[in-house]
Short mmCIF file of C-alpha atoms in Angstrom, two decimals:
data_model
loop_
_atom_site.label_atom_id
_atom_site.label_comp_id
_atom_site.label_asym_id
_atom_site.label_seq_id
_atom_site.Cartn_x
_atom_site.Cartn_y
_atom_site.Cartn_z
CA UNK A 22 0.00 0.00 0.00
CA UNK A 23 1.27 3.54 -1.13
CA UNK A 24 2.11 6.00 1.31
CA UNK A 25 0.35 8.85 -0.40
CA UNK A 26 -2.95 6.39 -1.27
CA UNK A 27 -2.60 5.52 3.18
CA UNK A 28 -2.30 9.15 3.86
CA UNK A 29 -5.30 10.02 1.53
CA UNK A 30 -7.74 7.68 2.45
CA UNK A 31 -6.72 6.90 6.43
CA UNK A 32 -4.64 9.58 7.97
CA UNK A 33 -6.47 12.38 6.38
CA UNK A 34 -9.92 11.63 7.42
CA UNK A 35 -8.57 10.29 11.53
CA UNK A 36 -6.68 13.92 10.97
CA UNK A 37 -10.19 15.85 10.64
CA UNK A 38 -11.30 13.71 13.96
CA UNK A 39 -8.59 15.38 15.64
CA UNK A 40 -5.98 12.37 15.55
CA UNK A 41 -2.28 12.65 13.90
CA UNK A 42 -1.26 9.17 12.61
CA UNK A 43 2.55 8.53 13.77
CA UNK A 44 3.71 5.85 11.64
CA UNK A 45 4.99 2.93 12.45
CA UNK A 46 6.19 3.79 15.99
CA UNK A 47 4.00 1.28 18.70
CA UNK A 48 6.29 0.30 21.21
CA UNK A 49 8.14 -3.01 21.06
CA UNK A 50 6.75 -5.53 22.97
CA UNK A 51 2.83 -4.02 23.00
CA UNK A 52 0.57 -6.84 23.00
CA UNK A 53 -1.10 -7.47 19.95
CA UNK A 54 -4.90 -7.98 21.12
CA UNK A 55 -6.83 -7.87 23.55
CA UNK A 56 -9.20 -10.35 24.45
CA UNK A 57 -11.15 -12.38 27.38
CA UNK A 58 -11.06 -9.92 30.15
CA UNK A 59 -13.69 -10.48 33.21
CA UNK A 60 -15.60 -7.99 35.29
CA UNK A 61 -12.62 -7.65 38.06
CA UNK A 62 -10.42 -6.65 35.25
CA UNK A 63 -12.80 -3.70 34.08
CA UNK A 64 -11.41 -0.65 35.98
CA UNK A 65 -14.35 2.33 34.68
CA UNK A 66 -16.62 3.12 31.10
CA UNK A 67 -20.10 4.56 30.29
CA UNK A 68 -22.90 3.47 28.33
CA UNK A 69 -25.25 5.63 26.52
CA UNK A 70 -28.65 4.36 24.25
CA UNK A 71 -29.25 5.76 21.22
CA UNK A 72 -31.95 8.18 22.49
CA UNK A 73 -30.21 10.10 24.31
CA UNK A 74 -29.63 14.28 23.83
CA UNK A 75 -27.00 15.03 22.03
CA UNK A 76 -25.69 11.75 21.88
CA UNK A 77 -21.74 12.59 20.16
CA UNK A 78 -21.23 15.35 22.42
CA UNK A 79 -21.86 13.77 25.46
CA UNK A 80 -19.73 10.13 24.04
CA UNK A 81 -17.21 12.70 23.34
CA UNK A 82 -17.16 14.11 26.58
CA UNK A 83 -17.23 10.83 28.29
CA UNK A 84 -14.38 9.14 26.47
CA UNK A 85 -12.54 12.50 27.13
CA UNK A 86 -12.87 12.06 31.07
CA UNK A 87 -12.49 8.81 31.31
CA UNK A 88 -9.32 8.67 29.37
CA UNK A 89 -7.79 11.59 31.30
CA UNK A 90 -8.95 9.84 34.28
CA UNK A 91 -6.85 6.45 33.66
CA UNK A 92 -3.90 7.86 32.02
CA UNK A 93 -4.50 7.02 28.14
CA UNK A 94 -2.94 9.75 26.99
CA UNK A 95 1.18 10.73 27.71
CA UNK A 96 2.20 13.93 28.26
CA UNK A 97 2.16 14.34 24.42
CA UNK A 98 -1.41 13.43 23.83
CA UNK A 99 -0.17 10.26 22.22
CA UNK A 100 -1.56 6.89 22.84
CA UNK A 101 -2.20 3.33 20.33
CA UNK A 102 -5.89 2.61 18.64
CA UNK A 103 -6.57 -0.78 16.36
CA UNK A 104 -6.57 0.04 12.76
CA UNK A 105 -6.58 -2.47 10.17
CA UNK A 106 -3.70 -2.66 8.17
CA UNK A 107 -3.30 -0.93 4.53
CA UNK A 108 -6.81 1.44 4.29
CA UNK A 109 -9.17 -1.07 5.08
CA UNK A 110 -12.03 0.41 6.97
CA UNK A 111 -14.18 -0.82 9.69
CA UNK A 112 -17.24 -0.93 7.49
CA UNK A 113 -14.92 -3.78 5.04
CA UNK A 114 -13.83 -5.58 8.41
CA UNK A 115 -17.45 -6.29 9.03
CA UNK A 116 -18.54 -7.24 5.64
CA UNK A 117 -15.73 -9.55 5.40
CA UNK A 118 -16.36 -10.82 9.10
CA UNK A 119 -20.38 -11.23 8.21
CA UNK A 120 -19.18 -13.00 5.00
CA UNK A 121 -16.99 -15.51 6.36
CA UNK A 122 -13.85 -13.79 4.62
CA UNK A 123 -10.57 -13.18 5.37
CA UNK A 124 -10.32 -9.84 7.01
CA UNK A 125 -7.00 -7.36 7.10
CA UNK A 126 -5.81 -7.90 10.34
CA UNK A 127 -5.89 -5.02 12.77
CA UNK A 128 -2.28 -3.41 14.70
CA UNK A 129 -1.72 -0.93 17.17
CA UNK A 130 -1.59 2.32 15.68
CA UNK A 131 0.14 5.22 17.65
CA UNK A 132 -1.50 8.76 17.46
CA UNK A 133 -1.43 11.85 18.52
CA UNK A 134 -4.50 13.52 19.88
CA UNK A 135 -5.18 17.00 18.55
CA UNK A 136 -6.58 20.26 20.24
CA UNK A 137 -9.67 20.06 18.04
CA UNK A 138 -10.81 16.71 17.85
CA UNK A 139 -14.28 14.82 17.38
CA UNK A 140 -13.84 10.58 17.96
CA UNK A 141 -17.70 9.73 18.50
CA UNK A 142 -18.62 11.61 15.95
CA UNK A 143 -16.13 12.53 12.55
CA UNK A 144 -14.04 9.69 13.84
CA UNK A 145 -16.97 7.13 13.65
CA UNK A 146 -17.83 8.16 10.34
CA UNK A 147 -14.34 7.71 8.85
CA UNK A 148 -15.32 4.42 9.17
CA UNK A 149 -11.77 3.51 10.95
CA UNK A 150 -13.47 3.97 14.52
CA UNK A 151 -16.76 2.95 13.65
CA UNK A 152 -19.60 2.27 11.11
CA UNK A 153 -21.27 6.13 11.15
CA UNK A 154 -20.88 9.15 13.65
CA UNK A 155 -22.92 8.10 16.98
CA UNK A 156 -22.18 4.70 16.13
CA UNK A 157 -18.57 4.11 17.20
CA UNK A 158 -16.53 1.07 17.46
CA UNK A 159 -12.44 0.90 18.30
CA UNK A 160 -9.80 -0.33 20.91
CA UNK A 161 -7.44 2.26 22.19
CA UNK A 162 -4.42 1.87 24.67
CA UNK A 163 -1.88 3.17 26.29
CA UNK A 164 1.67 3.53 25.28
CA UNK A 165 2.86 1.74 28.54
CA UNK A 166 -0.50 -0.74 28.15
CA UNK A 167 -1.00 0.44 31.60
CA UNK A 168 -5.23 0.49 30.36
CA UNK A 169 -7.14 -0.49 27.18
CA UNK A 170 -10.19 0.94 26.01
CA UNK A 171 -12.94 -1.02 23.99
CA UNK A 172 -16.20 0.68 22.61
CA UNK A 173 -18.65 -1.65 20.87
CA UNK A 174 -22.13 -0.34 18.80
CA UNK A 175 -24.66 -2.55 19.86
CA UNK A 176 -28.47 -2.65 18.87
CA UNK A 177 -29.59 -0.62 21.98
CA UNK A 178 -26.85 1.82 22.53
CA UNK A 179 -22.92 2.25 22.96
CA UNK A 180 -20.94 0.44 25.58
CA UNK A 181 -17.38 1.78 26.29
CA UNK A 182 -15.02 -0.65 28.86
CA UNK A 183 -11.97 0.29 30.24
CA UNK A 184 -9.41 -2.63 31.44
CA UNK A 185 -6.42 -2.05 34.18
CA UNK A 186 -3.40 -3.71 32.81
CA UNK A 187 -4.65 -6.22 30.19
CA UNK A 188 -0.74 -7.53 29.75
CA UNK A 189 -1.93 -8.87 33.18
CA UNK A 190 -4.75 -9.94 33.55
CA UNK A 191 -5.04 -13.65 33.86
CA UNK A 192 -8.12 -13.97 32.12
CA UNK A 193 -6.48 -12.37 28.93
CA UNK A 194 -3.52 -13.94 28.96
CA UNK A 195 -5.46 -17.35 29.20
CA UNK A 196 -7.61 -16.33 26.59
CA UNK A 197 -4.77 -15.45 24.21
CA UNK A 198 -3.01 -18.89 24.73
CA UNK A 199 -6.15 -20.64 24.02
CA UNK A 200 -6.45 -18.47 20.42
CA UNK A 201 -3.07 -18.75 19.85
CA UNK A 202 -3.28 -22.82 20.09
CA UNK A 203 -6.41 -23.34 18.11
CA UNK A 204 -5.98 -25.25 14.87
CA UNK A 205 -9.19 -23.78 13.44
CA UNK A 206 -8.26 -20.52 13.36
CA UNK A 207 -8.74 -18.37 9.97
CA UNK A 208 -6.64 -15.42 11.33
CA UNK A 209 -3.62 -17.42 11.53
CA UNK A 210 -1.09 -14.09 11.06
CA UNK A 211 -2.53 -12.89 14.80
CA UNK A 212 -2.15 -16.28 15.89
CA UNK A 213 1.64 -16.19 15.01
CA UNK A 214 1.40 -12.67 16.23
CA UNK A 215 0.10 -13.64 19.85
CA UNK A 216 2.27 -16.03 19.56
CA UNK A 217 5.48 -14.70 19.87
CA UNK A 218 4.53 -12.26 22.41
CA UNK A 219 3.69 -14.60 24.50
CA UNK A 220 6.79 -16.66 24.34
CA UNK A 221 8.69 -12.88 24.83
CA UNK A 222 6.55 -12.34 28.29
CA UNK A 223 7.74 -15.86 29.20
CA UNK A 224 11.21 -14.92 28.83
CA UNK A 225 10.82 -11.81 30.70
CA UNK A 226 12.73 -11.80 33.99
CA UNK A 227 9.98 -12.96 36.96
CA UNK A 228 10.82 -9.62 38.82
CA UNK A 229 9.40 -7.19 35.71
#
């Protein structure tokens, strides 16, 4: 994938949502997905239905507080969200997912958070962090994957979950063996992926 045909159809429109793509720089050793966390993991998050006032505005002022509030953000603004690779959108990954297909597997992205910025809203309808504006849908997590942040569109309303140190949580890392060992797997690149992370984090000294 070109860089100019990446930066016109995926870091110009997550630029008018207020976030700067930063290319290729997720820390080493991030953990590639998150996945299987239980309730004692889930540290804060908000739910709104579709009803409700000024729906964007108050998602965006939610997700705002609530990342402030468990450190997503450095001191730079900068923090990882899941994009697919190449330009695939969100929209495509469900298509292909309802289809049975193959989809483009999804990496931590970092990014840089703007002053003027709009993620419920512009940055649903880029269709990168969601299917339309009030209908959002993305991971997002720290640089030091000290939290992770998953909002999901579901037929009611929007649910957004925040989890405490998902690189250790039992219940993910279980999870994430189990996917990684599965033989009937279609995603077999995240497989590899989860993988060799985990064989990293078992080499990692007992004391870090």
């Amino acid at each position: 994938m070109g860089i100019q045909e990446r930066e016109r159809k995926m870091y110009r429109p997550l630029r008018r949502a207020g976030l700067e793509v930063i290319p290729n720089a997720a820390p080493d050793g991030t953990m590639p997905f998150v996945y299987g966390y239980g309730p004692e993991d889930i540290v804060g998050g908000f739910s709104h239905r579709y009803e409700t006032p000024r729906l964007v505005e108050r998602l965006n002022e939610d997700w705002y507080d609530l990342a402030v509030s468990l450190g997503l953000f450095d001191q730079r603004r900068e923090f990882l969200v899941l994009l697919p690779e190449g330009t695939r959108t969100h929209g495509a990954f469900l298509r292909d997912l309802h289809r049975g297909s193959r989809a483009a597997p999804a990496v931590w992205t970092k990014v840089r958070l703007l002053e003027r910025w709009d993620i419920m809203g512009r940055g649903a309808a880029s269709a990168f962090l969601g299917i339309h504006a009030g209908h959002p849908g993305f991971g997002m997590m720290a640089l030091d994957s000290s939290v992770y942040l998953c909002c999901s569109t579901g037929e009611r309303g929007i649910d957004v979950v925040a989890v405490g140190h998902p690189d250790r949580s039992e219940n993910v890392l279980r999870q994430l063996e189990w996917f990684a060992s599965r033989r009937d797997s279609s995603d077999r690149e995240l497989q590899e992926r989860i993988a060799v992370w985990l064989a990293g984090r078992a080499r990692l000294p007992l004391s870090s």
